XYZ file of C-alpha atoms in Angstrom:
710
model
C -111.033 -62.648 -111.953
C -109.507 -60.731 -114.878
C -109.023 -57.712 -112.649
C -107.069 -59.869 -110.183
C -104.707 -61.073 -112.904
C -104.237 -57.486 -114.133
C -103.170 -56.449 -110.643
C -100.848 -59.464 -110.457
C -99.157 -58.518 -113.758
C -98.621 -54.977 -112.501
C -96.897 -56.365 -109.402
C -94.549 -58.455 -111.553
C -93.888 -55.495 -113.840
C -92.884 -53.348 -110.870
C -90.621 -56.123 -109.579
C -88.934 -56.416 -112.988
C -88.490 -52.655 -113.186
C -86.923 -52.574 -109.727
C -84.583 -55.431 -110.642
C -83.340 -53.811 -113.854
C -82.880 -50.372 -112.294
C -80.527 -51.583 -109.532
C -77.272 -49.601 -109.096
C -74.453 -50.873 -111.320
C -71.929 -50.049 -108.620
C -73.641 -52.181 -105.976
C -71.150 -53.242 -103.367
C -69.058 -50.094 -103.662
C -69.341 -47.228 -101.230
C -71.063 -44.027 -102.290
C -67.794 -42.205 -101.677
C -65.991 -44.334 -104.275
C -68.773 -43.807 -106.816
C -68.717 -40.029 -106.160
C -64.928 -39.856 -106.540
C -64.948 -41.846 -109.777
C -67.593 -39.460 -111.147
C -65.583 -36.381 -110.239
C -62.539 -37.784 -112.049
C -64.467 -37.494 -115.303
C -64.455 -33.679 -115.238
C -67.274 -31.022 -115.213
C -67.845 -28.500 -112.479
C -66.917 -31.099 -109.897
C -63.452 -31.537 -111.340
C -61.819 -28.392 -110.061
C -58.693 -30.297 -108.907
C -55.508 -28.307 -109.240
C -53.026 -31.120 -109.545
C -52.275 -34.344 -111.436
C -52.728 -37.517 -109.454
C -52.135 -41.155 -110.084
C -55.431 -42.693 -111.129
C -56.809 -45.652 -109.204
C -58.578 -48.653 -110.701
C -61.907 -47.881 -109.014
C -63.679 -47.002 -112.274
C -62.418 -50.163 -113.963
C -63.750 -52.282 -111.089
C -67.076 -50.472 -111.198
C -67.349 -51.057 -114.967
C -66.467 -54.749 -114.614
C -68.955 -55.336 -111.825
C -71.491 -53.288 -113.785
C -71.277 -55.696 -116.742
C -71.600 -58.732 -114.495
C -74.446 -57.125 -112.575
C -76.357 -56.275 -115.733
C -76.221 -59.877 -116.906
C -77.430 -61.105 -113.513
C -80.262 -58.583 -113.446
C -81.479 -59.602 -116.891
C -81.513 -63.245 -115.840
C -83.532 -62.326 -112.749
C -85.979 -60.319 -114.897
C -86.445 -63.319 -117.209
C -87.097 -65.545 -114.206
C -89.745 -63.147 -112.898
C -91.386 -63.029 -116.330
C -91.568 -66.816 -116.536
C -93.140 -66.887 -113.098
C -95.737 -64.308 -114.179
C -96.594 -66.274 -117.314
C -97.204 -69.383 -115.224
C -100.111 -67.546 -113.602
C -101.443 -66.628 -117.069
C -101.270 -70.308 -118.098
C -103.257 -71.169 -114.989
C -105.804 -68.509 -115.907
C -106.228 -69.990 -119.369
C -106.601 -73.446 -117.831
C -109.544 -72.139 -115.837
C -111.186 -70.948 -119.042
C -110.830 -67.245 -118.256
C -110.432 -65.007 -121.336
C -108.547 -61.789 -120.826
C -109.689 -58.376 -121.977
C -107.718 -55.541 -123.585
C -106.577 -54.233 -120.171
C -105.066 -57.598 -119.213
C -103.293 -57.965 -122.551
C -101.937 -54.444 -122.232
C -100.487 -55.440 -118.847
C -99.061 -58.634 -120.356
C -97.415 -56.868 -123.302
C -96.020 -54.200 -120.985
C -94.582 -56.796 -118.592
C -92.914 -58.701 -121.436
C -91.509 -55.525 -122.917
C -90.171 -54.396 -119.536
C -88.337 -57.722 -119.174
C -86.782 -57.267 -122.631
C -88.757 -60.066 -124.276
C -90.078 -58.396 -127.413
C -90.911 -61.737 -129.009
C -93.317 -62.701 -126.204
C -94.861 -59.217 -126.316
C -95.566 -59.635 -130.043
C -97.018 -63.107 -129.488
C -99.538 -61.776 -126.985
C -100.385 -58.904 -129.370
C -101.371 -61.379 -132.112
C -102.988 -63.768 -129.646
C -105.410 -61.132 -128.360
C -106.614 -60.393 -131.884
C -107.046 -64.097 -132.570
C -109.332 -64.284 -129.523
C -111.331 -61.302 -130.768
C -109.879 -58.757 -128.338
C -109.224 -55.596 -130.321
C -106.148 -53.513 -129.421
C -106.566 -49.851 -128.572
C -104.211 -46.862 -128.776
C -102.570 -47.803 -125.497
C -101.900 -51.318 -126.796
C -100.038 -49.974 -129.807
C -98.201 -47.461 -127.641
C -97.005 -50.195 -125.253
C -95.932 -52.477 -128.103
C -94.102 -49.710 -129.973
C -92.400 -48.708 -126.723
C -91.167 -52.282 -126.358
C -89.772 -52.112 -129.892
C -87.995 -48.834 -129.117
C -86.515 -50.323 -125.935
C -84.923 -53.044 -128.057
C -83.790 -50.558 -130.759
C -86.136 -52.119 -133.329
C -87.071 -49.013 -135.304
C -88.372 -50.915 -138.338
C -90.796 -52.976 -136.259
C -91.984 -49.893 -134.386
C -92.831 -48.122 -137.663
C -94.550 -51.239 -138.981
C -96.877 -51.341 -135.963
C -97.427 -47.572 -136.266
C -98.551 -47.978 -139.889
C -100.871 -50.765 -138.769
C -102.418 -48.447 -136.159
C -102.704 -45.610 -138.664
C -104.899 -47.748 -140.893
C -107.506 -47.927 -138.119
C -109.886 -45.072 -137.574
C -109.235 -42.866 -134.539
C -106.262 -44.877 -133.325
C -103.466 -42.309 -133.849
C -102.732 -39.677 -131.231
C -99.839 -37.327 -130.436
C -98.083 -39.872 -128.246
C -98.002 -42.492 -131.016
C -96.713 -39.818 -133.377
C -93.860 -39.025 -130.982
C -92.949 -42.717 -130.819
C -92.992 -42.992 -134.614
C -90.602 -40.046 -134.928
C -88.290 -41.615 -132.338
C -88.372 -44.858 -134.312
C -86.930 -43.063 -137.348
C -83.734 -42.517 -135.374
C -83.378 -46.295 -134.902
C -83.670 -47.347 -138.532
C -80.871 -49.753 -139.337
C -78.566 -48.454 -142.107
C -77.200 -50.473 -144.966
C -80.365 -52.128 -146.247
C -79.117 -52.731 -149.749
C -78.009 -49.143 -150.174
C -81.516 -47.734 -150.048
C -81.591 -43.958 -149.776
C -84.257 -44.166 -147.060
C -81.582 -45.116 -144.587
C -79.574 -41.938 -145.172
C -79.772 -39.269 -142.500
C -81.284 -36.569 -144.691
C -83.900 -38.945 -146.080
C -84.794 -40.209 -142.606
C -85.246 -36.685 -141.326
C -87.302 -35.802 -144.400
C -89.580 -38.803 -143.824
C -90.110 -37.936 -140.164
C -90.790 -34.282 -140.968
C -93.236 -35.301 -143.706
C -95.045 -37.648 -141.321
C -95.330 -34.881 -138.732
C -96.852 -32.493 -141.275
C -99.238 -35.129 -142.653
C -100.587 -35.929 -139.206
C -100.952 -32.244 -138.433
C -102.997 -31.786 -141.608
C -105.124 -34.798 -140.661
C -106.095 -32.964 -137.497
C -103.881 -34.723 -134.946
C -103.220 -32.222 -132.147
C -99.478 -32.460 -131.589
C -98.162 -32.002 -128.070
C -94.765 -30.875 -126.810
C -93.335 -34.390 -126.692
C -94.066 -35.017 -130.383
C -92.514 -31.740 -131.534
C -89.573 -32.239 -129.175
C -88.998 -35.695 -130.676
C -88.714 -34.148 -134.137
C -86.199 -31.548 -132.974
C -84.253 -34.221 -131.121
C -84.166 -36.465 -134.207
C -82.663 -33.686 -136.317
C -80.006 -33.044 -133.697
C -79.171 -36.739 -133.274
C -78.740 -37.113 -137.032
C -76.240 -34.253 -137.008
C -78.425 -31.525 -138.527
C -78.025 -28.888 -135.863
C -79.064 -25.912 -137.983
C -82.022 -27.825 -139.400
C -83.163 -28.616 -135.850
C -83.266 -24.910 -135.012
C -85.221 -24.252 -138.219
C -87.745 -26.955 -137.285
C -88.060 -25.406 -133.832
C -88.837 -22.046 -135.379
C -91.483 -23.567 -137.667
C -93.106 -25.464 -134.802
C -93.271 -22.391 -132.599
C -94.836 -20.328 -135.396
C -97.461 -22.972 -136.150
C -98.266 -23.431 -132.453
C -98.567 -19.704 -131.861
C -101.100 -19.294 -134.652
C -104.528 -20.024 -133.172
C -108.058 -18.913 -133.262
C -107.951 -16.840 -130.105
C -105.901 -14.113 -128.499
C -104.398 -16.430 -125.908
C -102.852 -18.623 -128.560
C -101.420 -15.610 -130.361
C -99.649 -14.607 -127.141
C -97.840 -17.902 -126.994
C -99.823 -19.763 -124.364
C -100.145 -22.857 -126.577
C -96.465 -23.021 -127.496
C -95.068 -26.072 -125.674
C -91.722 -25.717 -123.839
C -90.447 -29.248 -124.592
C -89.016 -28.603 -128.099
C -87.247 -25.481 -126.817
C -85.752 -27.510 -123.963
C -84.452 -30.154 -126.373
C -82.976 -27.517 -128.690
C -81.344 -25.689 -125.759
C -79.794 -28.912 -124.505
C -78.487 -29.575 -128.016
C -76.927 -26.097 -128.130
C -75.294 -26.680 -124.748
C -73.737 -29.947 -125.944
C -72.592 -28.375 -129.218
C -71.394 -25.243 -127.377
C -73.534 -23.209 -129.761
C -73.900 -20.009 -127.752
C -75.419 -18.141 -130.693
C -78.158 -20.765 -131.021
C -78.864 -20.612 -127.293
C -79.122 -16.821 -127.468
C -81.571 -17.136 -130.363
C -83.751 -19.486 -128.293
C -83.633 -17.116 -125.323
C -84.578 -14.170 -127.530
C -87.433 -16.161 -129.056
C -89.060 -17.224 -125.783
C -88.647 -13.800 -124.165
C -89.586 -11.704 -127.194
C -92.785 -10.050 -128.309
C -95.780 -12.358 -128.645
C -94.418 -14.884 -126.131
C -95.323 -13.033 -122.938
C -97.509 -15.908 -121.746
C -95.020 -18.601 -122.691
C -94.134 -20.548 -119.584
C -90.784 -22.340 -119.695
C -90.169 -25.557 -117.812
C -87.243 -26.448 -115.580
C -85.449 -28.451 -118.234
C -85.432 -25.501 -120.626
C -84.016 -23.194 -117.967
C -81.332 -25.660 -116.908
C -80.250 -26.295 -120.524
C -79.976 -22.590 -121.359
C -78.038 -21.851 -118.182
C -75.775 -24.799 -118.939
C -75.059 -23.462 -122.421
C -74.182 -19.965 -121.213
C -72.222 -21.053 -118.146
C -70.033 -23.335 -120.269
C -69.252 -20.339 -122.467
C -68.409 -18.217 -119.413
C -71.370 -15.893 -120.021
C -72.389 -15.223 -116.444
C -74.583 -12.212 -117.242
C -76.799 -14.110 -119.708
C -77.010 -17.077 -117.341
C -78.561 -14.796 -114.746
C -80.916 -13.370 -117.390
C -82.285 -16.902 -117.794
C -82.700 -17.211 -114.035
C -84.562 -13.906 -113.957
C -86.848 -15.074 -116.782
C -87.646 -18.336 -114.985
C -88.577 -16.547 -111.779
C -90.678 -13.930 -113.588
C -92.571 -16.641 -115.510
C -93.284 -18.515 -112.252
C -91.054 -21.457 -113.134
C -89.029 -22.576 -110.149
C -85.434 -23.405 -111.159
C -84.190 -26.866 -110.292
C -80.889 -27.893 -108.766
C -79.265 -28.303 -112.196
C -79.981 -24.673 -113.036
C -78.228 -23.586 -109.855
C -75.364 -25.964 -110.620
C -74.734 -24.140 -113.891
C -74.921 -20.740 -112.186
C -72.516 -21.828 -109.434
C -70.153 -23.155 -112.087
C -70.183 -19.772 -113.818
C -69.462 -18.051 -110.490
C -66.561 -20.440 -109.953
C -65.053 -19.620 -113.341
C -65.365 -15.895 -112.636
C -64.109 -16.144 -109.066
C -67.173 -14.650 -107.354
C -67.568 -16.393 -103.972
C -70.047 -13.881 -102.482
C -72.357 -14.261 -105.462
C -72.055 -18.054 -105.173
C -73.048 -17.907 -101.502
C -76.024 -15.711 -102.322
C -77.099 -18.177 -105.025
C -76.901 -21.025 -102.541
C -79.082 -19.056 -100.140
C -81.694 -18.534 -102.878
C -81.588 -22.216 -103.813
C -82.344 -23.146 -100.197
C -85.270 -20.725 -100.106
C -86.693 -22.221 -103.301
C -86.154 -25.792 -102.079
C -83.856 -26.449 -105.027
C -81.018 -27.904 -102.951
C -79.885 -31.160 -104.590
C -80.961 -34.473 -103.161
C -78.175 -36.433 -104.862
C -74.835 -36.676 -103.086
C -72.793 -36.272 -106.275
C -74.622 -33.063 -107.189
C -74.058 -31.714 -103.691
C -70.371 -32.389 -104.273
C -70.564 -30.317 -107.438
C -72.030 -27.411 -105.479
C -69.323 -27.642 -102.811
C -66.584 -27.769 -105.447
C -68.000 -24.767 -107.302
C -68.239 -22.549 -104.210
C -64.781 -23.624 -103.069
C -63.273 -22.921 -106.460
C -64.957 -19.500 -106.629
C -63.289 -18.526 -103.368
C -59.898 -20.122 -104.030
C -59.625 -18.542 -107.475
C -59.970 -15.090 -105.908
C -57.699 -15.939 -103.006
C -54.927 -17.319 -105.188
C -55.035 -14.527 -107.727
C -54.982 -11.970 -104.937
C -51.465 -13.143 -104.130
C -50.193 -13.400 -107.690
C -48.218 -10.589 -109.235
C -49.863 -11.341 -112.551
C -53.407 -12.687 -112.617
C -54.055 -15.705 -114.780
C -57.192 -14.267 -116.367
C -59.335 -11.219 -115.826
C -63.010 -11.242 -115.033
C -65.274 -10.906 -118.045
C -67.655 -8.688 -116.056
C -67.013 -5.278 -114.585
C -68.022 -4.280 -111.076
C -71.233 -2.613 -112.238
C -72.470 -5.816 -113.922
C -71.665 -7.915 -110.869
C -73.480 -5.422 -108.636
C -76.515 -5.532 -110.939
C -76.649 -9.328 -110.722
C -76.252 -9.183 -106.943
C -79.074 -6.647 -106.650
C -81.312 -8.875 -108.779
C -80.733 -11.803 -106.429
C -81.298 -9.511 -103.459
C -84.737 -8.644 -104.835
C -85.814 -12.297 -104.864
C -84.332 -12.938 -101.405
C -86.033 -10.014 -99.655
C -89.407 -11.754 -99.126
C -87.653 -14.710 -97.501
C -85.536 -12.493 -95.230
C -88.459 -10.515 -93.891
C -87.498 -7.475 -95.937
C -83.969 -7.420 -94.516
C -80.836 -7.515 -96.692
C -79.098 -10.804 -97.296
C -76.102 -11.516 -95.045
C -74.006 -12.134 -98.169
C -72.855 -8.718 -99.355
C -69.883 -7.478 -101.353
C -68.171 -6.096 -98.237
C -67.943 -9.513 -96.578
C -64.661 -10.240 -94.851
C -62.551 -13.276 -95.619
C -63.583 -14.863 -92.318
C -67.281 -14.389 -93.152
C -66.866 -15.918 -96.611
C -65.082 -18.941 -95.144
C -67.903 -19.219 -92.605
C -70.447 -19.415 -95.448
C -68.364 -22.075 -97.195
C -68.168 -24.092 -93.991
C -71.944 -23.912 -93.690
C -72.407 -25.376 -97.185
C -69.860 -28.086 -96.417
C -71.581 -28.967 -93.135
C -75.032 -29.085 -94.719
C -73.695 -31.333 -97.473
C -72.277 -33.734 -94.884
C -75.634 -33.648 -93.109
C -77.304 -34.821 -96.345
C -74.997 -37.835 -96.478
C -72.398 -36.382 -98.837
C -68.913 -37.815 -98.455
C -66.305 -35.510 -99.998
C -63.532 -36.805 -102.178
C -59.903 -36.194 -101.273
C -59.821 -33.423 -103.909
C -62.756 -31.592 -102.332
C -61.129 -31.964 -98.922
C -57.932 -30.563 -100.419
C -59.755 -27.408 -101.516
C -61.548 -27.156 -98.186
C -58.258 -27.280 -96.301
C -56.715 -24.740 -98.650
C -59.451 -22.326 -97.580
C -58.034 -22.606 -94.066
C -54.519 -21.593 -95.096
C -53.104 -18.229 -94.069
C -52.005 -15.391 -96.305
C -48.432 -16.219 -95.355
C -48.935 -19.687 -96.843
C -49.942 -18.208 -100.203
C -47.070 -15.725 -100.129
C -44.619 -18.581 -99.691
C -46.137 -20.552 -102.583
C -46.294 -17.678 -105.059
C -43.265 -15.817 -103.690
C -45.302 -12.628 -103.883
C -43.656 -11.080 -100.831
C -40.297 -9.389 -101.462
C -37.337 -11.554 -100.540
C -34.592 -9.730 -98.624
C -31.059 -9.815 -99.988
C -28.539 -11.332 -97.562
C -24.804 -10.617 -97.787
C -22.469 -12.649 -95.584
C -19.435 -10.928 -94.116
C -16.992 -11.663 -91.319
C -18.995 -9.363 -89.080
C -22.157 -11.290 -89.676
C -24.998 -11.334 -92.217
C -26.163 -8.024 -93.647
C -29.817 -7.966 -94.673
C -30.872 -5.420 -97.279
C -34.355 -4.732 -98.563
C -37.653 -5.132 -96.758
C -37.847 -7.617 -93.914
C -41.224 -9.251 -93.574
C -41.997 -10.555 -90.119
C -43.097 -14.154 -90.274
C -45.814 -15.503 -87.987
C -45.084 -17.974 -85.243
C -44.044 -21.428 -86.398
C -45.587 -23.147 -83.403
C -46.896 -26.506 -84.581
C -49.854 -26.290 -82.208
C -51.035 -23.122 -83.990
C -50.639 -24.500 -87.516
C -47.034 -23.323 -87.942
C -48.339 -20.008 -89.220
C -49.571 -21.749 -92.393
C -53.027 -23.076 -91.498
C -55.806 -22.113 -89.161
C -56.356 -24.740 -86.486
C -59.798 -25.417 -87.992
C -57.978 -27.316 -90.743
C -56.918 -29.943 -88.194
C -60.523 -30.520 -87.106
C -61.659 -30.862 -90.743
C -58.874 -33.339 -91.439
C -59.697 -35.499 -88.419
C -63.413 -35.377 -89.275
C -62.717 -36.526 -92.840
C -60.560 -39.337 -91.505
C -63.406 -40.532 -89.250
C -65.802 -40.442 -92.231
C -63.509 -42.742 -94.191
C -62.646 -40.116 -96.805
C -58.906 -40.560 -96.338
C -57.069 -43.806 -96.993
C -55.125 -45.283 -94.045
C -51.791 -43.519 -94.261
C -50.218 -43.561 -90.753
C -48.873 -46.667 -89.040
C -46.082 -47.344 -86.587
C -43.753 -50.072 -85.430
C -41.247 -50.318 -82.613
C -38.696 -48.321 -84.566
C -40.545 -45.853 -86.759
C -43.763 -44.044 -87.609
C -44.644 -44.505 -91.277
C -46.667 -41.896 -93.185
C -47.755 -42.907 -96.683
C -48.446 -39.803 -98.787
C -48.926 -41.622 -102.108
C -52.725 -41.426 -102.136
C -52.993 -37.908 -100.719
C -53.245 -34.579 -102.489
C -50.696 -31.806 -101.793
C -52.595 -29.689 -99.251
C -54.048 -32.771 -97.541
C -50.500 -34.144 -97.270
C -49.297 -30.933 -95.606
C -52.114 -30.930 -93.066
C -51.603 -34.658 -92.436
C -47.949 -34.012 -91.574
C -48.857 -31.068 -89.335
C -51.512 -33.138 -87.515
C -48.916 -35.814 -86.786
C -46.289 -33.292 -85.667
C -48.887 -31.555 -83.518
C -49.635 -34.843 -81.762
C -45.911 -35.442 -81.171
C -45.489 -31.891 -79.912
C -48.230 -32.421 -77.338
C -46.519 -35.565 -76.112
C -43.265 -33.625 -75.852
C -44.915 -30.842 -73.863
C -46.792 -33.212 -71.532
C -43.578 -35.142 -70.774
C -41.691 -31.879 -70.137
C -39.181 -32.658 -72.842
C -38.524 -36.290 -71.816
C -40.497 -38.111 -74.551
C -38.505 -40.537 -76.686
C -39.430 -40.139 -80.344
C -39.320 -42.667 -83.142
C -38.019 -41.931 -86.600
C -40.506 -40.631 -89.173
C -40.489 -42.625 -92.411
C -42.218 -40.667 -95.183
C -43.329 -42.409 -98.382
C -43.440 -39.690 -101.032
C -44.960 -40.322 -104.470
C -43.015 -39.942 -107.682
C -44.298 -39.367 -111.211
C -44.128 -42.604 -113.138
C -42.164 -42.755 -116.359
C -44.728 -43.725 -118.997
C -42.550 -42.998 -122.007
C -42.459 -46.684 -122.962
C -46.009 -47.433 -121.897
C -48.689 -47.327 -124.592
C -51.634 -48.046 -122.334
C -54.635 -45.719 -122.280
C -53.955 -44.893 -118.639
C -50.433 -43.702 -119.468
C -51.670 -41.613 -122.397
C -54.352 -40.023 -120.230
C -51.837 -39.182 -117.498
C -49.422 -37.678 -120.036
C -52.248 -35.587 -121.505
C -53.159 -34.254 -118.072
C -49.537 -33.356 -117.391
C -49.421 -31.383 -120.647
C -52.534 -29.452 -119.635
C -50.939 -28.282 -116.387
C -50.047 -24.568 -116.554
C -46.402 -23.555 -116.498
C -45.227 -23.099 -112.924
C -48.361 -24.816 -111.633
C -48.924 -26.149 -108.129
C -46.156 -28.445 -106.859
C -46.616 -32.140 -106.292
C -46.898 -33.874 -102.940
C -43.176 -34.666 -102.831
C -42.157 -31.055 -103.097
C -44.844 -29.785 -100.725
C -43.903 -32.170 -97.912
C -40.183 -31.455 -98.248
C -40.868 -27.740 -98.372
C -42.881 -27.947 -95.150
C -40.092 -29.872 -93.418
C -37.534 -27.265 -94.434
C -39.831 -24.469 -93.367
C -40.174 -25.734 -89.794
C -36.463 -26.611 -89.713
C -36.589 -30.422 -89.812
C -33.649 -31.981 -91.624
C -34.509 -35.082 -93.623
C -32.479 -37.779 -95.328
C -33.337 -39.639 -98.507
C -32.749 -43.397 -98.251
C -32.927 -46.445 -100.496
C -36.264 -48.204 -100.553
C -34.567 -51.578 -101.278
C -37.284 -54.187 -101.892
C -39.701 -53.041 -99.212
C -41.709 -50.702 -101.434
C -42.687 -50.322 -105.053
C -41.086 -47.937 -107.523
C -43.902 -45.405 -107.171
C -42.343 -43.728 -104.129
C -39.156 -42.376 -102.584
C -38.288 -42.691 -98.899
C -37.519 -39.816 -96.609
C -36.494 -40.149 -92.941
C -36.626 -37.604 -90.138
C -34.448 -38.653 -87.192
C -35.584 -38.419 -83.542
C -32.715 -36.032 -82.796
C -34.079 -33.608 -85.401
C -37.593 -33.761 -83.956
C -36.295 -33.050 -80.453
C -34.216 -30.163 -81.735
C -37.194 -28.488 -83.422
C -39.550 -28.964 -80.465
C -36.957 -27.747 -77.960
C -35.984 -24.750 -80.078
C -32.309 -25.724 -80.296
C -32.281 -26.482 -84.011
C -29.924 -24.001 -85.700
C -31.482 -24.571 -89.090
C -34.906 -23.508 -87.849
C -33.418 -20.430 -86.136
C -31.628 -19.402 -89.321
C -34.813 -19.825 -91.317
C -36.722 -17.647 -88.843
C -34.110 -14.929 -88.880
C -33.669 -14.620 -92.626
C -37.325 -15.025 -93.594
C -36.505 -17.421 -96.434
C -39.074 -18.622 -98.935
C -39.705 -21.922 -100.566
C -37.656 -22.860 -103.585
C -37.778 -25.998 -105.671
C -35.976 -28.923 -104.049
C -34.455 -31.570 -106.257
C -35.787 -35.060 -105.912
C -33.120 -37.668 -105.058
C -33.873 -40.361 -107.558
C -30.368 -41.436 -108.548
C -27.678 -43.288 -106.599
C -25.447 -40.218 -106.638
C -28.288 -38.140 -105.302
C -28.876 -40.552 -102.454
C -25.176 -40.586 -101.568
C -25.182 -36.785 -101.382
C -28.500 -36.526 -99.517
C -26.958 -36.363 -96.051
C -24.674 -33.513 -97.133
C -27.534 -31.601 -98.724
C -29.699 -31.992 -95.635
C -27.001 -30.371 -93.519
C -26.063 -27.587 -95.941
C -28.782 -27.073 -98.536
C -28.818 -24.325 -101.138
C -32.502 -23.894 -100.357
C -31.838 -22.450 -96.906
C -29.279 -19.705 -96.148
C -26.717 -20.972 -93.604
C -26.467 -19.428 -90.181
C -23.583 -17.141 -89.289
C -21.862 -19.936 -87.301
C -22.020 -22.227 -90.318
C -20.640 -19.458 -92.533
C -17.565 -19.063 -90.275
């Protein structure tokens, strides 16, 4: 009978655990949750532009608070239902044993009812049922869950008074309880950080002297306590003392480091990563790989924390030293270790190395199972490639690589060594002589596999993916890296001096010479997946394209996809199709000078962090594309139809027909003179709007044709 009630309590405990661990963002799509995470920064935040922030995170937080309250009420209801069965058991005259009371205390603690857990603890002793070590561990854990450090230490002292009750696990809980002591108890010095750490360290030493065999969790708790109290250097000193004591044993195996636990090193490495203490991380790496620690076997958490510390500091070479150590010590790296390595490759602009890392991660079954982490991997590989591609078209690189070619080759050869057994002794397909097409093919493979795992990319990730599909001519226009010919207008016609660079075809069906046609397929696929907000609609008079929620490159491809569709209709009708006007809603940067909200301050801070001459906004990109293909546009008043976060731009049907038929003089002049994109002023004032029609006919951004000159 008692066994049946024990099983019943375990069922209720599992139900309570499941209830309290429900997703805070329930009701929101995984795509929204992934996007809100990527807005917070980290390797996934490789966006190149400033965007207007949505209120998704605020809605998630609000629903999270309401959901937490509802889940706690449900957990309390389940607990009351469980206790009704216990009351029935008592009514039948059944007396529980220590196992049943352990289940009861654990169930109460899991539901957040520390008071009921304590009542059952005293009740069992009243009935003559003596608690064991597990009973104290469960009760102290309940105290720690409710941040009751004083109560946890009180129960620990009670257990310590009983012979043979204390073990390493209880010691770890007691050390954790020291970090929850409530300050301000009448000004007692015991509540000060240094005194608390001294008490915990003294307790650890006393128990060690008493013969308690400390495990890795107990020593890691002590290191963690020192770090949480702000004593970073002291934590590293404690780690050194623990490792020396653990390495001193009565046999040769202990002297070679086999008994040294990896948990305190993992905690210290994570602390160094958060504090950006590269020197401390290097000291830990030297300690675990030095003489006398040949048999020390690190765990995954230690490797991931060390790689995280070095990758944040941009130390790619040392990050790969950690990877080499993990593989040599037969510790398989986890997905977080590879995330740090991919992040370092992204910062250095090494796409081939990133692809080779991804291949190794697949072989080791370390590919992430979480969608958000898969997004981080995609962003890192994309950024590694785009950094190289962009800088290859800049006259002056933004920053040089911290590694020379020999170091990169050495790292690549090290990865090749671990990949050989999986490739049947053949070299990896990812080599330094890969062509641009082959690199993009590898990136597409990662993107496809991520989608196959259920990953839904954010608009920013899609933006980077589409930028990979742009042509070299696209980058030359953005960075103006190609020489611009000098044009002199005379009565005999224009005289072009300097080099003339032949532009590719501006056929809309072929991407206008700016994008590979694969970009159109990626855009349409993302639209079907629900990644893109609805941005195209039409009425009897016009086709409306709302660019306000799109990123710059996505906006360009969106416009090209629409124009491509119109061009196909024009071709199929043999030039007889009647077009509607195109109404473009272009975003504007809000004026937050008089706004003191946190959102305005955050947006202003992001704008300050943008590099000088950084990527243009959506407004400029769309207008630039229209000028490039020769489509005149007119700025109009928005009246009361739209909010103040946009400006309106109209392309007339006559202009569309002229471009598709090849009779537009503006497009012909642009083709002939090989002009490049220059900044176009935004028409925000009344005077600007009045002059917009004149500027669209004779703009300083485009050299006039010879007929216009005459």
